[in-house]
Short mmCIF file of C-alpha atoms in Angstrom, two decimals:
data_model
loop_
_atom_site.label_atom_id
_atom_site.label_comp_id
_atom_site.label_asym_id
_atom_site.label_seq_id
_atom_site.Cartn_x
_atom_site.Cartn_y
_atom_site.Cartn_z
CA ASP P 318 -66.04 23.45 -79.27
CA GLN P 319 -63.31 20.84 -79.72
CA ALA P 320 -63.52 17.56 -77.82
CA VAL P 321 -59.82 17.78 -76.94
CA ARG P 322 -58.30 21.07 -75.78
CA TRP P 323 -54.71 21.66 -74.69
CA SER P 324 -52.27 24.37 -73.72
CA ALA P 325 -48.54 24.57 -72.94
CA GLY P 326 -46.05 27.16 -71.84
CA LEU P 327 -42.65 28.10 -70.47
CA TYR P 328 -41.68 30.41 -67.61
CA TYR P 329 -38.41 32.03 -66.52
CA LEU P 330 -37.62 34.45 -63.71
CA ASN P 331 -34.38 35.84 -62.27
CA ILE P 332 -34.34 37.31 -58.75
CA GLU P 333 -31.45 39.15 -57.11
CA ARG P 334 -31.89 40.47 -53.58
CA GLU P 335 -30.07 41.24 -50.35
CA VAL P 336 -31.46 40.45 -46.89
CA GLY P 337 -29.92 41.73 -43.67
CA VAL P 338 -30.69 42.61 -40.06
CA ASN P 339 -28.37 44.96 -38.17
CA THR P 340 -28.48 45.18 -34.37
CA GLY P 341 -26.74 48.44 -33.46
CA VAL P 342 -25.45 50.03 -30.26
CA ASP P 343 -27.43 53.10 -29.18
CA SER P 344 -24.76 55.61 -28.20
CA GLY P 345 -27.25 58.45 -27.96
CA ASN P 346 -25.87 60.19 -31.03
CA GLY P 347 -28.48 59.20 -33.57
CA VAL P 348 -28.73 56.48 -36.18
CA VAL P 349 -26.56 55.97 -39.25
CA ALA P 350 -28.61 54.82 -42.25
CA SER P 351 -26.39 51.88 -43.14
CA LEU P 352 -26.74 48.12 -42.76
CA TYR P 353 -23.18 47.91 -41.42
CA VAL P 354 -21.51 50.56 -39.25
CA PRO P 355 -18.00 49.59 -38.06
CA ASN P 356 -17.07 50.38 -34.45
CA ASN P 357 -13.37 50.62 -35.30
CA GLY P 358 -12.58 49.03 -31.95
CA MET P 359 -13.89 52.07 -30.06
CA THR P 360 -16.90 52.89 -27.89
CA GLY P 361 -19.31 55.73 -28.64
CA VAL P 362 -19.55 55.19 -32.41
CA ASN P 363 -23.00 56.21 -33.70
CA ASN P 364 -25.18 53.10 -34.02
CA ALA P 365 -22.16 50.79 -34.35
CA THR P 366 -23.12 47.32 -35.59
CA GLU P 367 -23.17 44.79 -32.76
CA GLN P 368 -24.73 41.80 -34.52
CA LEU P 369 -25.24 41.37 -38.25
CA ILE P 370 -26.75 38.91 -40.71
CA TRP P 371 -26.40 40.02 -44.32
CA ASP P 372 -26.59 37.88 -47.45
CA ARG P 373 -27.05 38.22 -51.18
CA PHE P 374 -29.41 35.71 -52.77
CA ASP P 375 -29.57 34.96 -56.50
CA THR P 376 -32.34 32.76 -57.93
CA ASP P 377 -33.03 31.43 -61.42
CA VAL P 378 -36.51 29.96 -61.85
CA PHE P 379 -37.48 27.85 -64.85
CA ALA P 380 -40.78 26.06 -65.40
CA MET P 381 -42.58 24.26 -68.20
CA PHE P 382 -46.23 23.30 -68.03
CA GLY P 383 -49.06 21.87 -70.04
CA SER P 384 -52.67 20.77 -69.69
CA ILE P 385 -55.22 18.79 -71.67
CA ASP P 386 -59.01 18.41 -71.36
CA TRP P 387 -60.98 15.66 -73.06
CA ASP P 388 -64.77 15.51 -73.41
CA ILE P 389 -65.23 11.76 -73.03
CA SER P 390 -68.96 12.22 -73.63
CA ASP P 391 -71.51 15.01 -73.59
CA THR P 392 -71.58 14.84 -69.79
CA VAL P 393 -68.12 13.64 -68.72
CA THR P 394 -64.84 15.57 -69.03
CA ALA P 395 -61.40 14.41 -67.95
CA GLY P 396 -58.48 16.74 -67.44
CA ALA P 397 -54.78 16.35 -66.80
CA ALA P 398 -51.99 18.83 -66.21
CA LEU P 399 -48.28 18.61 -65.55
CA ARG P 400 -45.78 21.22 -64.43
CA TYR P 401 -42.04 20.95 -63.90
CA ASP P 402 -40.21 23.52 -61.77
CA ARG P 403 -36.49 23.99 -61.32
CA GLU P 404 -35.05 26.67 -59.07
CA ASP P 405 -31.31 27.25 -58.86
CA ARG P 406 -30.56 29.19 -55.69
CA LYS P 407 -27.29 30.78 -54.62
CA GLY P 408 -26.39 32.55 -51.39
CA LYS P 409 -23.33 34.51 -50.30
CA SER P 410 -22.71 36.17 -46.94
CA LEU P 411 -21.76 39.85 -47.02
CA VAL P 412 -20.88 40.05 -43.31
CA PRO P 413 -17.34 41.44 -42.78
CA THR P 414 -15.42 38.53 -41.25
CA ASP P 415 -12.95 40.75 -39.38
CA ALA P 416 -15.60 42.89 -37.64
CA THR P 417 -15.96 42.41 -33.86
CA ALA P 418 -18.70 43.11 -31.33
CA GLN P 419 -18.39 45.40 -28.34
CA PHE P 420 -20.82 43.67 -25.98
CA ILE P 421 -22.23 40.42 -27.42
CA ASN P 422 -19.89 37.45 -27.21
CA CYS P 423 -19.99 33.95 -28.73
CA GLY P 424 -22.69 32.60 -26.42
CA LEU P 425 -23.83 32.26 -22.83
CA THR P 426 -20.78 30.21 -21.82
CA ASP P 427 -18.18 32.34 -23.61
CA PRO P 428 -16.13 34.77 -21.44
CA TYR P 429 -16.91 38.42 -22.15
CA VAL P 430 -13.99 40.34 -23.66
CA PRO P 431 -14.92 43.50 -25.65
CA PHE P 432 -14.01 43.72 -29.34
CA THR P 433 -12.86 40.11 -29.68
CA ASP P 434 -15.87 38.09 -30.87
CA PRO P 435 -17.32 38.32 -34.42
CA ILE P 436 -20.57 40.17 -35.13
CA ASN P 437 -22.14 36.97 -36.51
CA PRO P 438 -22.20 33.84 -34.28
CA GLY P 439 -21.68 31.72 -37.38
CA LEU P 440 -18.11 33.02 -37.46
CA CYS P 441 -17.29 32.01 -33.87
CA PRO P 442 -14.17 29.78 -33.74
CA ASP P 443 -15.86 26.85 -31.99
CA VAL P 444 -18.41 26.41 -34.80
CA ASN P 445 -16.39 27.82 -37.70
CA PRO P 446 -12.61 27.48 -37.21
CA SER P 447 -11.92 28.96 -40.65
CA GLY P 448 -13.64 32.23 -39.76
CA GLU P 449 -15.10 32.41 -43.26
CA PHE P 450 -18.52 31.79 -44.82
CA SER P 451 -18.54 29.64 -47.95
CA PRO P 452 -20.89 30.55 -50.83
CA ARG P 453 -23.89 28.23 -51.12
CA GLN P 454 -25.71 26.78 -54.11
CA LYS P 455 -28.56 24.29 -54.32
CA GLU P 456 -31.08 23.21 -56.93
CA PHE P 457 -34.71 22.40 -56.12
CA THR P 458 -36.89 20.53 -58.62
CA ALA P 459 -40.36 19.01 -58.66
CA TRP P 460 -42.91 17.44 -61.02
CA GLN P 461 -46.49 18.54 -60.23
CA PRO P 462 -49.20 16.41 -61.83
CA LYS P 463 -52.92 17.15 -61.57
CA ALA P 464 -55.96 15.13 -62.65
CA THR P 465 -59.66 16.09 -62.68
CA LEU P 466 -62.92 14.41 -63.63
CA THR P 467 -66.28 16.19 -63.93
CA TRP P 468 -69.70 14.68 -64.58
CA ASP P 469 -72.81 16.65 -65.49
CA VAL P 470 -75.31 14.36 -63.78
CA PHE P 471 -78.19 16.67 -64.77
CA PRO P 472 -78.24 20.05 -66.51
CA THR P 473 -78.49 21.55 -63.02
CA LEU P 474 -76.00 19.31 -61.19
CA THR P 475 -72.27 18.78 -61.76
CA THR P 476 -69.99 16.59 -59.65
CA PHE P 477 -66.20 16.70 -59.67
CA VAL P 478 -63.16 15.02 -58.20
CA SER P 479 -59.53 16.16 -58.41
CA TYR P 480 -56.06 15.38 -57.16
CA GLY P 481 -52.99 17.58 -57.50
CA VAL P 482 -49.45 18.03 -56.27
CA GLY P 483 -48.12 21.43 -55.16
CA PHE P 484 -44.55 22.68 -54.78
CA LYS P 485 -42.73 25.52 -53.08
CA SER P 486 -38.98 25.80 -53.55
CA GLY P 487 -36.53 25.44 -50.70
CA GLY P 488 -33.85 28.03 -50.06
CA PHE P 489 -31.37 29.60 -47.69
CA ASN P 490 -31.65 31.45 -44.41
CA ASN P 491 -29.01 34.01 -43.54
CA GLN P 492 -25.69 32.34 -42.79
CA GLY P 493 -25.10 32.11 -39.06
CA SER P 494 -28.77 31.47 -38.24
CA GLN P 495 -28.17 27.96 -36.89
CA ALA P 496 -25.16 29.06 -34.83
CA THR P 497 -27.13 31.99 -33.39
CA VAL P 498 -29.97 29.72 -32.26
CA ASP P 499 -27.62 27.07 -30.87
CA LYS P 500 -25.60 29.59 -28.85
CA TRP P 501 -28.30 31.95 -27.60
CA ILE P 502 -31.42 29.76 -27.42
CA ASN P 503 -30.48 26.09 -27.24
CA SER P 504 -27.87 26.80 -24.56
CA VAL P 505 -30.42 28.44 -22.21
CA PRO P 506 -30.65 26.43 -18.95
CA GLY P 507 -33.61 24.03 -19.07
CA ILE P 508 -34.03 24.12 -22.85
CA THR P 509 -33.34 20.38 -23.15
CA SER P 510 -34.82 19.26 -19.85
CA GLY P 511 -38.17 17.57 -19.26
CA ASP P 512 -40.50 17.89 -22.24
CA PHE P 513 -38.50 20.71 -23.85
CA THR P 514 -36.41 20.09 -26.96
CA PRO P 515 -33.80 22.21 -28.78
CA VAL P 516 -34.93 24.36 -31.71
CA GLY P 517 -33.56 22.74 -34.87
CA ILE P 518 -33.05 25.81 -37.05
CA LYS P 519 -30.72 25.38 -40.04
CA ASP P 520 -29.02 27.76 -42.45
CA ASP P 521 -31.12 26.29 -45.26
CA TYR P 522 -34.63 24.86 -45.61
CA GLU P 523 -36.13 22.13 -47.79
CA LYS P 524 -38.71 22.36 -50.56
CA GLU P 525 -42.38 22.04 -49.58
CA THR P 526 -44.64 19.59 -51.42
CA SER P 527 -48.33 18.85 -50.97
CA GLY P 528 -50.91 16.40 -52.24
CA SER P 529 -54.53 17.62 -52.37
CA PHE P 530 -57.70 15.58 -52.94
CA GLU P 531 -61.13 17.22 -53.42
CA LEU P 532 -64.61 15.81 -54.07
CA GLY P 533 -67.70 17.96 -54.52
CA PHE P 534 -70.66 19.18 -56.54
CA LYS P 535 -72.16 22.37 -58.00
CA SER P 536 -75.86 22.92 -58.63
CA ASN P 537 -78.34 25.59 -59.67
CA ILE P 538 -82.11 26.06 -59.52
CA ASN P 539 -84.50 28.29 -61.45
CA ASP P 540 -82.10 29.21 -64.26
CA TYR P 541 -79.22 30.06 -61.91
CA ALA P 542 -81.31 32.27 -59.61
CA LEU P 543 -80.09 29.96 -56.84
CA LYS P 544 -76.58 28.49 -57.03
CA TYR P 545 -74.89 26.37 -54.39
CA GLU P 546 -71.90 24.08 -54.09
CA ALA P 547 -70.11 21.90 -51.56
CA SER P 548 -66.86 19.98 -51.38
CA ILE P 549 -64.70 17.99 -49.01
CA TYR P 550 -60.93 18.00 -49.21
CA HIS P 551 -57.82 16.47 -47.69
CA VAL P 552 -54.31 17.90 -47.94
CA ARG P 553 -51.03 16.36 -46.85
CA VAL P 554 -48.10 18.76 -46.71
CA ASP P 555 -44.52 17.51 -46.50
CA ASP P 556 -41.86 19.90 -45.18
CA MET P 557 -44.34 22.76 -44.74
CA GLN P 558 -42.40 26.02 -44.75
CA PHE P 559 -43.02 28.17 -41.69
CA PHE P 560 -41.60 31.68 -41.25
CA GLU P 561 -40.82 32.75 -37.71
CA PHE P 562 -39.07 35.42 -35.66
CA LEU P 563 -36.51 34.51 -33.02
CA VAL P 564 -35.58 37.17 -30.49
CA GLY P 565 -32.85 37.24 -27.86
CA PRO P 566 -29.68 39.05 -26.74
CA PHE P 567 -28.50 38.71 -30.36
CA GLY P 568 -31.37 40.89 -31.57
CA LEU P 569 -33.92 39.71 -34.13
CA LEU P 570 -33.56 36.68 -36.41
CA ARG P 571 -35.96 35.89 -39.25
CA VAL P 572 -35.84 32.32 -40.52
CA VAL P 573 -37.78 29.77 -42.55
CA GLU P 574 -38.05 26.28 -41.09
CA ASN P 575 -39.74 23.05 -42.17
CA ILE P 576 -42.57 21.26 -40.37
CA ASP P 577 -42.04 17.68 -41.56
CA GLU P 578 -45.67 16.64 -42.05
CA VAL P 579 -49.05 18.36 -41.70
CA GLU P 580 -52.50 17.03 -42.58
CA ILE P 581 -55.58 19.19 -43.20
CA THR P 582 -59.14 17.93 -43.76
CA GLY P 583 -62.13 20.17 -44.33
CA ILE P 584 -65.45 20.99 -45.94
CA GLU P 585 -66.54 24.04 -47.95
CA LEU P 586 -70.11 25.24 -48.54
CA SER P 587 -71.31 28.26 -50.50
CA GLY P 588 -74.45 29.60 -52.10
CA GLN P 589 -75.86 32.58 -53.98
CA TRP P 590 -79.50 33.61 -54.40
CA SER P 591 -80.97 36.37 -56.54
CA PRO P 592 -84.67 36.59 -55.57
CA THR P 593 -85.11 39.54 -57.97
CA ASP P 594 -83.07 41.33 -60.61
CA THR P 595 -82.13 43.99 -58.05
CA ILE P 596 -81.18 41.90 -55.01
CA ASN P 597 -78.35 39.40 -54.60
CA LEU P 598 -77.61 37.38 -51.44
CA PHE P 599 -74.63 35.12 -50.75
CA ALA P 600 -73.05 33.02 -48.02
CA GLY P 601 -70.10 30.66 -47.71
CA GLY P 602 -68.07 28.86 -45.09
CA ASN P 603 -65.11 26.58 -44.55
CA TRP P 604 -64.59 24.26 -41.59
CA LEU P 605 -61.41 22.24 -41.17
CA ASP P 606 -59.26 20.17 -38.86
CA SER P 607 -55.47 20.23 -39.05
CA GLU P 608 -52.69 18.42 -37.24
CA ILE P 609 -48.91 18.47 -37.16
CA LYS P 610 -47.91 14.83 -37.65
CA ALA P 611 -44.12 15.24 -37.46
CA ASN P 612 -41.79 18.16 -36.71
CA SER P 613 -38.06 17.64 -36.29
CA VAL P 614 -37.47 21.38 -35.69
CA ARG P 615 -39.74 21.36 -32.63
CA PRO P 616 -40.62 17.72 -31.77
CA ASP P 617 -42.73 18.78 -28.78
CA THR P 618 -45.29 20.40 -31.13
CA VAL P 619 -46.47 17.13 -32.73
CA GLY P 620 -50.25 16.89 -32.39
CA ASN P 621 -50.76 20.67 -32.53
CA LYS P 622 -52.68 22.44 -35.28
CA SER P 623 -51.24 23.88 -38.46
CA PRO P 624 -50.15 27.51 -37.86
CA TYR P 625 -51.99 30.33 -39.63
CA THR P 626 -54.92 27.96 -40.24
CA PRO P 627 -58.22 29.14 -38.68
CA ASP P 628 -60.65 26.48 -37.49
CA TRP P 629 -63.36 28.03 -39.64
CA THR P 630 -64.17 31.00 -41.86
CA PHE P 631 -67.59 32.32 -42.84
CA ASN P 632 -68.93 35.17 -44.93
CA ALA P 633 -72.45 36.28 -45.78
CA GLY P 634 -74.11 39.35 -47.16
CA GLY P 635 -76.09 40.95 -49.92
CA ASP P 636 -76.17 43.85 -52.34
CA ILE P 637 -78.85 45.85 -54.12
CA ARG P 638 -79.05 47.88 -57.33
CA ILE P 639 -82.56 49.37 -57.47
CA PRO P 640 -83.68 51.71 -60.32
CA MET P 641 -84.79 55.17 -59.12
CA GLY P 642 -85.72 56.71 -62.47
CA ARG P 643 -83.78 59.10 -64.71
CA SER P 644 -81.07 56.43 -65.16
CA LEU P 645 -80.25 56.55 -61.44
CA PHE P 646 -79.80 53.52 -59.18
CA LEU P 647 -79.80 53.06 -55.42
CA LEU P 648 -76.68 51.08 -54.54
CA GLY P 649 -76.06 49.28 -51.29
CA SER P 650 -74.36 46.30 -49.72
CA LEU P 651 -73.87 44.71 -46.32
CA ASP P 652 -71.52 41.81 -45.60
CA PHE P 653 -70.27 39.93 -42.56
CA THR P 654 -66.99 38.04 -42.24
CA GLY P 655 -66.10 35.66 -39.43
CA VAL P 656 -62.76 33.99 -38.70
CA GLY P 657 -62.37 31.18 -36.18
CA GLU P 658 -59.74 30.59 -33.54
CA THR P 659 -56.24 30.70 -35.01
CA TRP P 660 -52.78 29.69 -33.84
CA PHE P 661 -49.87 31.54 -35.43
CA HIS P 662 -47.09 29.21 -34.33
CA ALA P 663 -46.38 25.50 -33.98
CA VAL P 664 -45.95 26.11 -30.21
CA GLN P 665 -49.53 26.07 -28.84
CA GLY P 666 -50.85 25.90 -25.29
CA GLN P 667 -47.35 25.17 -24.06
CA GLU P 668 -44.48 26.67 -22.12
CA ARG P 669 -41.02 27.35 -23.50
CA PRO P 670 -37.83 28.09 -21.54
CA THR P 671 -36.57 31.62 -22.09
CA GLY P 672 -33.51 33.53 -20.99
CA ALA P 673 -35.22 36.85 -21.59
CA ALA P 674 -36.97 37.00 -18.20
CA ALA P 675 -35.42 37.17 -14.76
CA GLY P 676 -34.61 33.76 -13.32
CA PHE P 677 -34.99 32.10 -16.74
CA SER P 678 -38.76 31.78 -16.26
CA ASN P 679 -40.79 29.99 -18.92
CA GLY P 680 -42.80 31.70 -21.62
CA GLU P 681 -46.50 30.78 -21.40
CA TYR P 682 -48.19 30.18 -24.76
CA SER P 683 -51.61 28.85 -23.84
CA VAL P 684 -52.88 32.42 -24.35
CA ALA P 685 -51.25 32.96 -27.77
CA GLU P 686 -54.27 31.76 -29.76
CA ARG P 687 -56.25 34.51 -31.50
CA ASP P 688 -59.93 34.47 -30.58
CA ALA P 689 -62.64 34.22 -33.22
CA TYR P 690 -63.96 37.56 -34.49
CA TRP P 691 -66.65 39.01 -36.74
CA LEU P 692 -66.44 42.11 -38.97
CA ALA P 693 -69.21 43.94 -40.82
CA ASN P 694 -68.87 46.26 -43.82
CA ALA P 695 -71.50 48.41 -45.51
CA ARG P 696 -71.94 50.62 -48.59
CA LEU P 697 -74.79 52.96 -49.58
CA GLY P 698 -75.01 55.43 -52.44
CA VAL P 699 -76.31 56.31 -55.87
CA GLY P 700 -74.99 55.73 -59.36
CA GLY P 701 -75.63 55.76 -63.06
CA GLU P 702 -74.59 53.58 -65.95
CA ASN P 703 -70.92 54.57 -65.67
CA TRP P 704 -70.53 56.42 -62.35
CA SER P 705 -71.26 56.05 -58.64
CA LEU P 706 -71.02 58.02 -55.40
CA VAL P 707 -71.01 55.80 -52.32
CA LEU P 708 -70.66 56.19 -48.55
CA PHE P 709 -68.77 53.20 -47.17
CA GLY P 710 -67.99 51.84 -43.74
CA ARG P 711 -65.50 49.12 -42.83
CA ASN P 712 -65.72 47.29 -39.52
CA ILE P 713 -68.82 49.33 -38.75
CA GLY P 714 -69.23 47.58 -35.40
CA ASP P 715 -65.81 48.93 -34.32
CA GLU P 716 -64.67 45.41 -33.42
CA GLU P 717 -61.26 45.16 -31.74
CA TRP P 718 -59.35 42.34 -33.42
CA LEU P 719 -55.82 41.24 -34.22
CA GLN P 720 -54.78 41.04 -37.85
CA GLU P 721 -51.67 39.03 -37.03
CA VAL P 722 -49.85 37.58 -34.03
CA ILE P 723 -46.13 36.80 -34.25
CA PRO P 724 -45.10 34.66 -31.28
CA ALA P 725 -41.46 34.51 -30.22
CA PRO P 726 -41.58 31.48 -27.88
CA GLU P 727 -38.01 31.67 -26.58
CA PHE P 728 -38.38 35.43 -25.94
CA GLY P 729 -41.44 35.04 -23.74
CA GLY P 730 -44.00 37.07 -25.67
CA SER P 731 -45.69 37.85 -28.97
CA PHE P 732 -45.67 40.75 -31.39
CA THR P 733 -49.25 41.70 -32.28
CA HIS P 734 -50.61 43.72 -35.19
CA PRO P 735 -54.01 45.26 -34.35
CA GLY P 736 -56.65 45.16 -37.05
CA THR P 737 -58.28 48.30 -38.42
CA LEU P 738 -61.08 49.74 -36.28
CA ALA P 739 -64.18 51.43 -37.73
CA ARG P 740 -63.42 53.45 -40.83
CA TRP P 741 -65.81 55.60 -42.84
CA GLY P 742 -65.41 57.34 -46.18
CA VAL P 743 -66.84 58.45 -49.49
CA GLU P 744 -65.92 56.78 -52.78
CA ALA P 745 -66.52 58.24 -56.23
CA SER P 746 -65.93 56.23 -59.39
CA LEU P 747 -66.19 56.89 -63.12
CA ILE P 748 -65.95 54.26 -65.84
CA PHE P 749 -64.76 55.49 -69.25
#
């Protein structure tokens, strides 16, 4: 009941992890469960390591934060919050520097001589004369202010406006990532010709920051039997972090890169109606427009949409809880979810040169956009005050859809993860 309310806190986290990808030679003698298997300068070794990225990452995260809300009047409230983050990140390569590859050399233009080139392109003499990886350390910091203002225009109508800054720490890719891309992707014939540009992957990536503005209202009618709200928003993201897979003769490379600037503008609508005490209906949707404004990693993607950002999302449905006598209730629900067209990469509706196909043909990515889809779920059963027995169905229309698409533009294809088809089951619950 105080006019001024505040809170403050501290946060600390330590993370230690190892990340590695081993591309091994299939000698037909099975697989050795180890991230690194030396070939000892001989052929026929079980699953001998041919290419390897392997790093240990240590992270110390510290944050302090606070917020304050002030009731300026009975109808107007102002709020402010501030958070400071500091992340100290360290990285050290664990790749043996004296290990050599049997088949994969130091790039397309390097003569092939077995057991002479290192198993990580970042150790190749032309890019790293020392033949050693140096430990890395970098600190990422950010202040994140937020301000809000709400106004109860009427007892049934509240308007609000807010602005806030977001932060995601930068970090390190596996050492040798940049050299791998430069040697096996950027050296492919045609990669720098015409409209094509080299892929600017680095061994580290920058912090991501965003500024978000939102304006909207919330309202209710008939003592909250009908509730609805709407808002418009605009987000500018600087150095948006994007995770992608790169595939080639070197195997598989997983990296984080930065898209220099992305802007997103949209509108959200939602509502809920309870016509009786036993029936509840709801619906909500989001429609947005996004655009890549600048991208130094892939300059030819400027003007494309933000990856992993559907054009629209929508959900609607209802549920019932109807008394049947003897403390029993009929329980049921039906809901629909729709997701609009979605790109999963900055490369959209374009071609990319690839050395993976005969004759260095281009990969075609105009078909890499996921189509819009709709899913329906249902539940029907009986229950009491503290128990229920329900038959449920998920994706009851047996819609074929893709949960995720992972394009690999320079490989000439995409990895797809099919979504779950129709699934039925029985669920029993007891609350005690």
